[in-house]
Backbone as CSV, one residue per row, in Angstrom:
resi,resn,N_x,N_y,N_z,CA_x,CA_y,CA_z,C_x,C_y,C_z
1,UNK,0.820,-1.179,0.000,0.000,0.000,0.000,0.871,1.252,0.000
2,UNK,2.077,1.241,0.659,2.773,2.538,0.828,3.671,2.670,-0.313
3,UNK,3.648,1.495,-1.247,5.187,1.759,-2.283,4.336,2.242,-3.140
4,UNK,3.073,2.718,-3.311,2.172,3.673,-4.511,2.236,4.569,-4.388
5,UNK,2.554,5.141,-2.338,2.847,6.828,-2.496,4.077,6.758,-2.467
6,UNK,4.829,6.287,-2.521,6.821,6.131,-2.308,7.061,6.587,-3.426
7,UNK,7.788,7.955,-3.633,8.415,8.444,-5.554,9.929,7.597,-5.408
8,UNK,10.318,6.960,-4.617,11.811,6.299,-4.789,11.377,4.701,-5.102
9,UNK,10.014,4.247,-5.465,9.652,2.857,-5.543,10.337,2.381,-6.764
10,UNK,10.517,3.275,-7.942,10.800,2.990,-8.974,12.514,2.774,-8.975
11,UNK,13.215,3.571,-7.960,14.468,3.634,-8.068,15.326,2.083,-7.514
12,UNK,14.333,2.155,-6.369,13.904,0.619,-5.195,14.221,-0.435,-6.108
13,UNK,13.464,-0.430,-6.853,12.832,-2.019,-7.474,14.075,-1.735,-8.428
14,UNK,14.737,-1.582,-8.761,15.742,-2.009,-9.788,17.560,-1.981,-8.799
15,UNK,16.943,-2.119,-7.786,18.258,-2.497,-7.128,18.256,-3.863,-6.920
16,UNK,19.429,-4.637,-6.543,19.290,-5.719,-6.425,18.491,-6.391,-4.963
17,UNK,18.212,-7.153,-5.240,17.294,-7.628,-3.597,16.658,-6.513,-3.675
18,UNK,15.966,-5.551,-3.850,15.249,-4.671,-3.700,13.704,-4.791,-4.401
19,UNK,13.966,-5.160,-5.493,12.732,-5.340,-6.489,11.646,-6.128,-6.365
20,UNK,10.698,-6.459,-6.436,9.725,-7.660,-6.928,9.556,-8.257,-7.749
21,UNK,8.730,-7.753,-8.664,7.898,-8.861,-10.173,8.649,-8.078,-11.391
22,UNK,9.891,-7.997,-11.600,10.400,-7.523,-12.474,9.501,-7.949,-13.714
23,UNK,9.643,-9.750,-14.261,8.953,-9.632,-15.239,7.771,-9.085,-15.657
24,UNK,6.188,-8.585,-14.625,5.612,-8.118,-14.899,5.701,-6.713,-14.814
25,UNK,6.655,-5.975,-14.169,6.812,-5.009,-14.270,7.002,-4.770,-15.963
26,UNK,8.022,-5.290,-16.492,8.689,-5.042,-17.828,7.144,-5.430,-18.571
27,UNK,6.642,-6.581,-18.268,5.481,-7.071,-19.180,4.391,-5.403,-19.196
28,UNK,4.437,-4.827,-18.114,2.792,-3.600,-18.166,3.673,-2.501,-18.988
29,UNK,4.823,-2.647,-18.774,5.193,-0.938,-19.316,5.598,-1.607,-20.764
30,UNK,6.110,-2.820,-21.386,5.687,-2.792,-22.954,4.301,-2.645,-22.989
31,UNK,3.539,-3.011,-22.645,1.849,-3.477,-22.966,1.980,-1.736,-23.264
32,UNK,1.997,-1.223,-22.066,1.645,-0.023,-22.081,2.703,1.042,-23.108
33,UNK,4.041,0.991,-22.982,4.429,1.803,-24.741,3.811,1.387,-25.804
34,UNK,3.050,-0.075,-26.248,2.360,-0.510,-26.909,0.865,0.662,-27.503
35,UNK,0.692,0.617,-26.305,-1.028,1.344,-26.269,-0.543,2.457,-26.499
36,UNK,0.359,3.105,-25.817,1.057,4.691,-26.675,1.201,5.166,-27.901
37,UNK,2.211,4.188,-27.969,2.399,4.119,-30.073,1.461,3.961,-30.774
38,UNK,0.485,2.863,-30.443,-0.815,3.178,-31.190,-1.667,4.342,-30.988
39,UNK,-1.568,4.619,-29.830,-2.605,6.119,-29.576,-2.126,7.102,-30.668
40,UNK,-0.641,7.666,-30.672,0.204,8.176,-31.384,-0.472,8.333,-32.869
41,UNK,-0.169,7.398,-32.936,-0.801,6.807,-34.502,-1.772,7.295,-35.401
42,UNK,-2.918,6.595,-34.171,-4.279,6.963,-34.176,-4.390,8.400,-34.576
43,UNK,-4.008,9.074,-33.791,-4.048,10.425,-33.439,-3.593,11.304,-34.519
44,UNK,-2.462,10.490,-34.599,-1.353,11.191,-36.122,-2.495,10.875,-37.764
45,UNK,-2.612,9.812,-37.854,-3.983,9.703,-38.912,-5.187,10.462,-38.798
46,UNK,-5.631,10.494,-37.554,-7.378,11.551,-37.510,-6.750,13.027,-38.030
47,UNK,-5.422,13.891,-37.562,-4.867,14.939,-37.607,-4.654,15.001,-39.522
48,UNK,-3.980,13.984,-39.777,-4.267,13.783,-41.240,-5.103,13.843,-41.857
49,UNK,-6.317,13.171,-41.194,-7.557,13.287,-42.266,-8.166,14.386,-42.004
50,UNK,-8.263,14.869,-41.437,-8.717,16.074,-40.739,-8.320,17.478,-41.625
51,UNK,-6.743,17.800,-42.314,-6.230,18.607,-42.893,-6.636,18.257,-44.424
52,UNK,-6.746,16.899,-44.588,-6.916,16.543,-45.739,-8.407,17.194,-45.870
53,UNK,-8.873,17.229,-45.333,-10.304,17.595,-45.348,-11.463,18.807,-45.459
54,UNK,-9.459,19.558,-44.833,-10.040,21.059,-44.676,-9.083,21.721,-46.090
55,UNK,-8.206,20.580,-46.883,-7.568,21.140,-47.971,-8.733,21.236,-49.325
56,UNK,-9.371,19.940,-49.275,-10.455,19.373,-50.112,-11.106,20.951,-50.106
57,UNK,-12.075,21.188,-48.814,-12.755,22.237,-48.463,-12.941,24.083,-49.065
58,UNK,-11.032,23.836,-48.991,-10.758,25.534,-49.358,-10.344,25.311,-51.043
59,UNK,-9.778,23.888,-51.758,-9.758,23.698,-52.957,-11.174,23.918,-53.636
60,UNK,-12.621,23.718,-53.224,-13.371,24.141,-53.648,-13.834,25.294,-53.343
61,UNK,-13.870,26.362,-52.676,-13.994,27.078,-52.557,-13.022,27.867,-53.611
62,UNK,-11.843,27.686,-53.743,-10.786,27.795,-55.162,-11.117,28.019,-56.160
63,UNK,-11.477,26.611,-56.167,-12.558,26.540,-57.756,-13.239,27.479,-58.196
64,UNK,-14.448,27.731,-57.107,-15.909,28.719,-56.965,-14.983,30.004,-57.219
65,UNK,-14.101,30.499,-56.951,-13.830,31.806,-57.411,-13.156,31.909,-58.606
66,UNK,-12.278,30.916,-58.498,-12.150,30.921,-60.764,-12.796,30.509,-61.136
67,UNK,-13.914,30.113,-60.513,-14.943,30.034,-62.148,-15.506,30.854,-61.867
68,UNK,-16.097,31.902,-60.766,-16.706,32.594,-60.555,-16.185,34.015,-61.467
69,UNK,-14.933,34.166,-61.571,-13.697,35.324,-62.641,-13.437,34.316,-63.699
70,UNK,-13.690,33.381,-64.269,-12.854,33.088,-64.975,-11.520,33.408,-64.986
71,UNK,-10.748,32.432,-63.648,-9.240,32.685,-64.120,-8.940,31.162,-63.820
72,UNK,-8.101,30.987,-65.120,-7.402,29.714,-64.941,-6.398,29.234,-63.859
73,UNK,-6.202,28.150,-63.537,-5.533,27.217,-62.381,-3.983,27.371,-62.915
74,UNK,-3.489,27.510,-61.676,-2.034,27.636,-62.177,-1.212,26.248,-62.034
75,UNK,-0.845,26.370,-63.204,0.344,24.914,-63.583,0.662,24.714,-62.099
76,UNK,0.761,23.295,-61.394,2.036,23.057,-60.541,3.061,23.214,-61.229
77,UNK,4.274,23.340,-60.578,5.968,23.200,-61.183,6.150,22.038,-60.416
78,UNK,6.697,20.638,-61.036,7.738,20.019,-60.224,8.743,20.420,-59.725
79,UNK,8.911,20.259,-58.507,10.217,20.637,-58.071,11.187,19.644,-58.137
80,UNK,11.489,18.376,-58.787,12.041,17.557,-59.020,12.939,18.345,-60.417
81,UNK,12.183,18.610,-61.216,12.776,19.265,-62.444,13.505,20.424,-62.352
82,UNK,13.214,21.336,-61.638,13.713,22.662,-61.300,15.396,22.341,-60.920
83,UNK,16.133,23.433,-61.098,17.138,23.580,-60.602,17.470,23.847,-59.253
84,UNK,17.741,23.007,-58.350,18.417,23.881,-57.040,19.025,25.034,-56.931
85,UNK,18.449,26.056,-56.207,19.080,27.135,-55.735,20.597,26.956,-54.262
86,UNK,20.375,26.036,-54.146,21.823,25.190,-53.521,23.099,25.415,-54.224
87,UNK,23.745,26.110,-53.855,25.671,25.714,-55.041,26.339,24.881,-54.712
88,UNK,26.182,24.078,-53.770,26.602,22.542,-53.348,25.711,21.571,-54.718
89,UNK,24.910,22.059,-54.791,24.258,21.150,-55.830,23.906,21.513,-57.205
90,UNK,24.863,22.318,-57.621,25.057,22.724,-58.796,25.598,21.632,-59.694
91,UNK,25.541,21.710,-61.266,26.208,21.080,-62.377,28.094,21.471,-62.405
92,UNK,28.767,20.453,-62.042,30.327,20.643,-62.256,30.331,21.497,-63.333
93,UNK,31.256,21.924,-63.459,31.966,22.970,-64.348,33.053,22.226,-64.924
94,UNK,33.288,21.513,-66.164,34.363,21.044,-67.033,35.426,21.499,-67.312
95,UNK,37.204,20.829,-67.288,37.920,21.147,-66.862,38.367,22.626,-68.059
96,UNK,37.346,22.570,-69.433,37.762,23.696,-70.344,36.863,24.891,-70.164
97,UNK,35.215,24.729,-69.120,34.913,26.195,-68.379,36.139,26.413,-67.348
98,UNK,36.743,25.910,-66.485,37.554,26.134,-65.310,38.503,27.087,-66.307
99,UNK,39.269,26.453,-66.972,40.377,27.101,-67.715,39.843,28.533,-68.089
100,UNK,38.800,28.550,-69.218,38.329,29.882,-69.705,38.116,31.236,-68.443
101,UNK,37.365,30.578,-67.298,37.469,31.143,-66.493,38.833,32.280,-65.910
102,UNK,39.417,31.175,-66.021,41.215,31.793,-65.025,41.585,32.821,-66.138
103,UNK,41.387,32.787,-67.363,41.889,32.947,-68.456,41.451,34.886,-68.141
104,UNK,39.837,34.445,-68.581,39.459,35.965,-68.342,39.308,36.578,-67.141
105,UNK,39.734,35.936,-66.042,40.083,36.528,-64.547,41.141,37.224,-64.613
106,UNK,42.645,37.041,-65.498,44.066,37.188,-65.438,43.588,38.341,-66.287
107,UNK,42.780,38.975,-67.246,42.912,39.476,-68.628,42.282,41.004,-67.744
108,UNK,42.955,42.096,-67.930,42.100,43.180,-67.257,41.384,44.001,-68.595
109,UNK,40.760,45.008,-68.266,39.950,45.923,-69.155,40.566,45.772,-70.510
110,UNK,41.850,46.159,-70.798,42.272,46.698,-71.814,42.518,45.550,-72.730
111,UNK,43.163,44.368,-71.645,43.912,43.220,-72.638,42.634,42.193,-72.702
112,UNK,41.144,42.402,-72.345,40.254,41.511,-72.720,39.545,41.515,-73.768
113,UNK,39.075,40.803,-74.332,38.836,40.862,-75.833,37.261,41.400,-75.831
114,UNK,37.328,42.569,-76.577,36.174,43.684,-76.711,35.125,42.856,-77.088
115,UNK,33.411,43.303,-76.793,32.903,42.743,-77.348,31.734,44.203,-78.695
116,UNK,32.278,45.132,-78.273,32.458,46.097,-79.294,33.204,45.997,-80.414
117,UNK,32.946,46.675,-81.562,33.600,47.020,-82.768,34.275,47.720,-83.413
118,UNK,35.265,47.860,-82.958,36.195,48.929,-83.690,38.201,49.002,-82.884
119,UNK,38.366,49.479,-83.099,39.935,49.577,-82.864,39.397,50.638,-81.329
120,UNK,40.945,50.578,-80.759,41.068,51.016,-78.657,40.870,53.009,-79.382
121,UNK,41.623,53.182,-80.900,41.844,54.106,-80.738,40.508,55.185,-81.560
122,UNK,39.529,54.530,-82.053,38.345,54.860,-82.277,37.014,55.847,-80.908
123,UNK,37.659,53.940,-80.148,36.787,53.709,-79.101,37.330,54.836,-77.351
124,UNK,38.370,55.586,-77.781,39.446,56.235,-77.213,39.224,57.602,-77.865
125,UNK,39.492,57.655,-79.121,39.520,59.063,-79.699,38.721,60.241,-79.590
126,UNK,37.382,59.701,-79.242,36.587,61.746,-78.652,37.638,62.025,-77.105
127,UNK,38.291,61.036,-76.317,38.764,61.454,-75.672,39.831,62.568,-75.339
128,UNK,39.855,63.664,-75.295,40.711,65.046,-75.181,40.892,65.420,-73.621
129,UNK,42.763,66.197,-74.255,43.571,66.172,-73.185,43.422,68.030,-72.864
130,UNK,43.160,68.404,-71.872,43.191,70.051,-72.167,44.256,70.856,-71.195
């Protein structure tokens, strides 16, 4: 009767010579994480159907206002297809982009190859010295 109000009963029983019905001890508290995990469960599915339900709900209501404007439904995008915005998960760069790269990194204003038309001294010449 007194080891139900005792808060050290639990500490008790797992000493040696101290304990009782270990096996049923171990037997109620699986039974009982048992009945948890399923509650869990339970709980986790009604919460599911439940959202599912209130998605259904506001999808028609969706509807009712494009058809109500006539405005069309917008495409999903896969996001499977899309590109990551990640640069860890970017497309490698091949060892002849790497090169081109360094190439026009080393090359400054003057010695990079114009993408204008004409000669430096055209593209130079309204310039005046006073």
């Amino acid at each position: 009767m007194f080891g139900m109000f005792n808060p050290m009963s639990a500490v008790t029983s797992q000493l040696p010579g101290g304990g009782g019905d270990d096996e049923g001890d171990k037997e109620k508290e699986e039974e009982a994480e048992r009945e948890r995990q399923e509650a869990i469960a339970e709980a986790e599915e009604r919460r599911k159907d439940k959202h599912r339900k209130m998605e259904e709900e506001r999808e028609t209501m969706r509807q009712g206002i494009r058809d109500k404007y006539n405005i069309k439904k917008k495409e999903e995008v896969d996001p499977m297809n899309m590109e990551p915005d990640n640069p860890l998960m970017r497309k490698k760069k091949t060892p002849e982009e790497l090169e081109k790269e360094a190439e026009m990194a080393d090359q400054d204003e003057l010695t990079r190859p114009s993408r204008r038309s004409g000669s430096p001294k055209r593209m130079f010449g309204k310039c005046s010295l006073q």
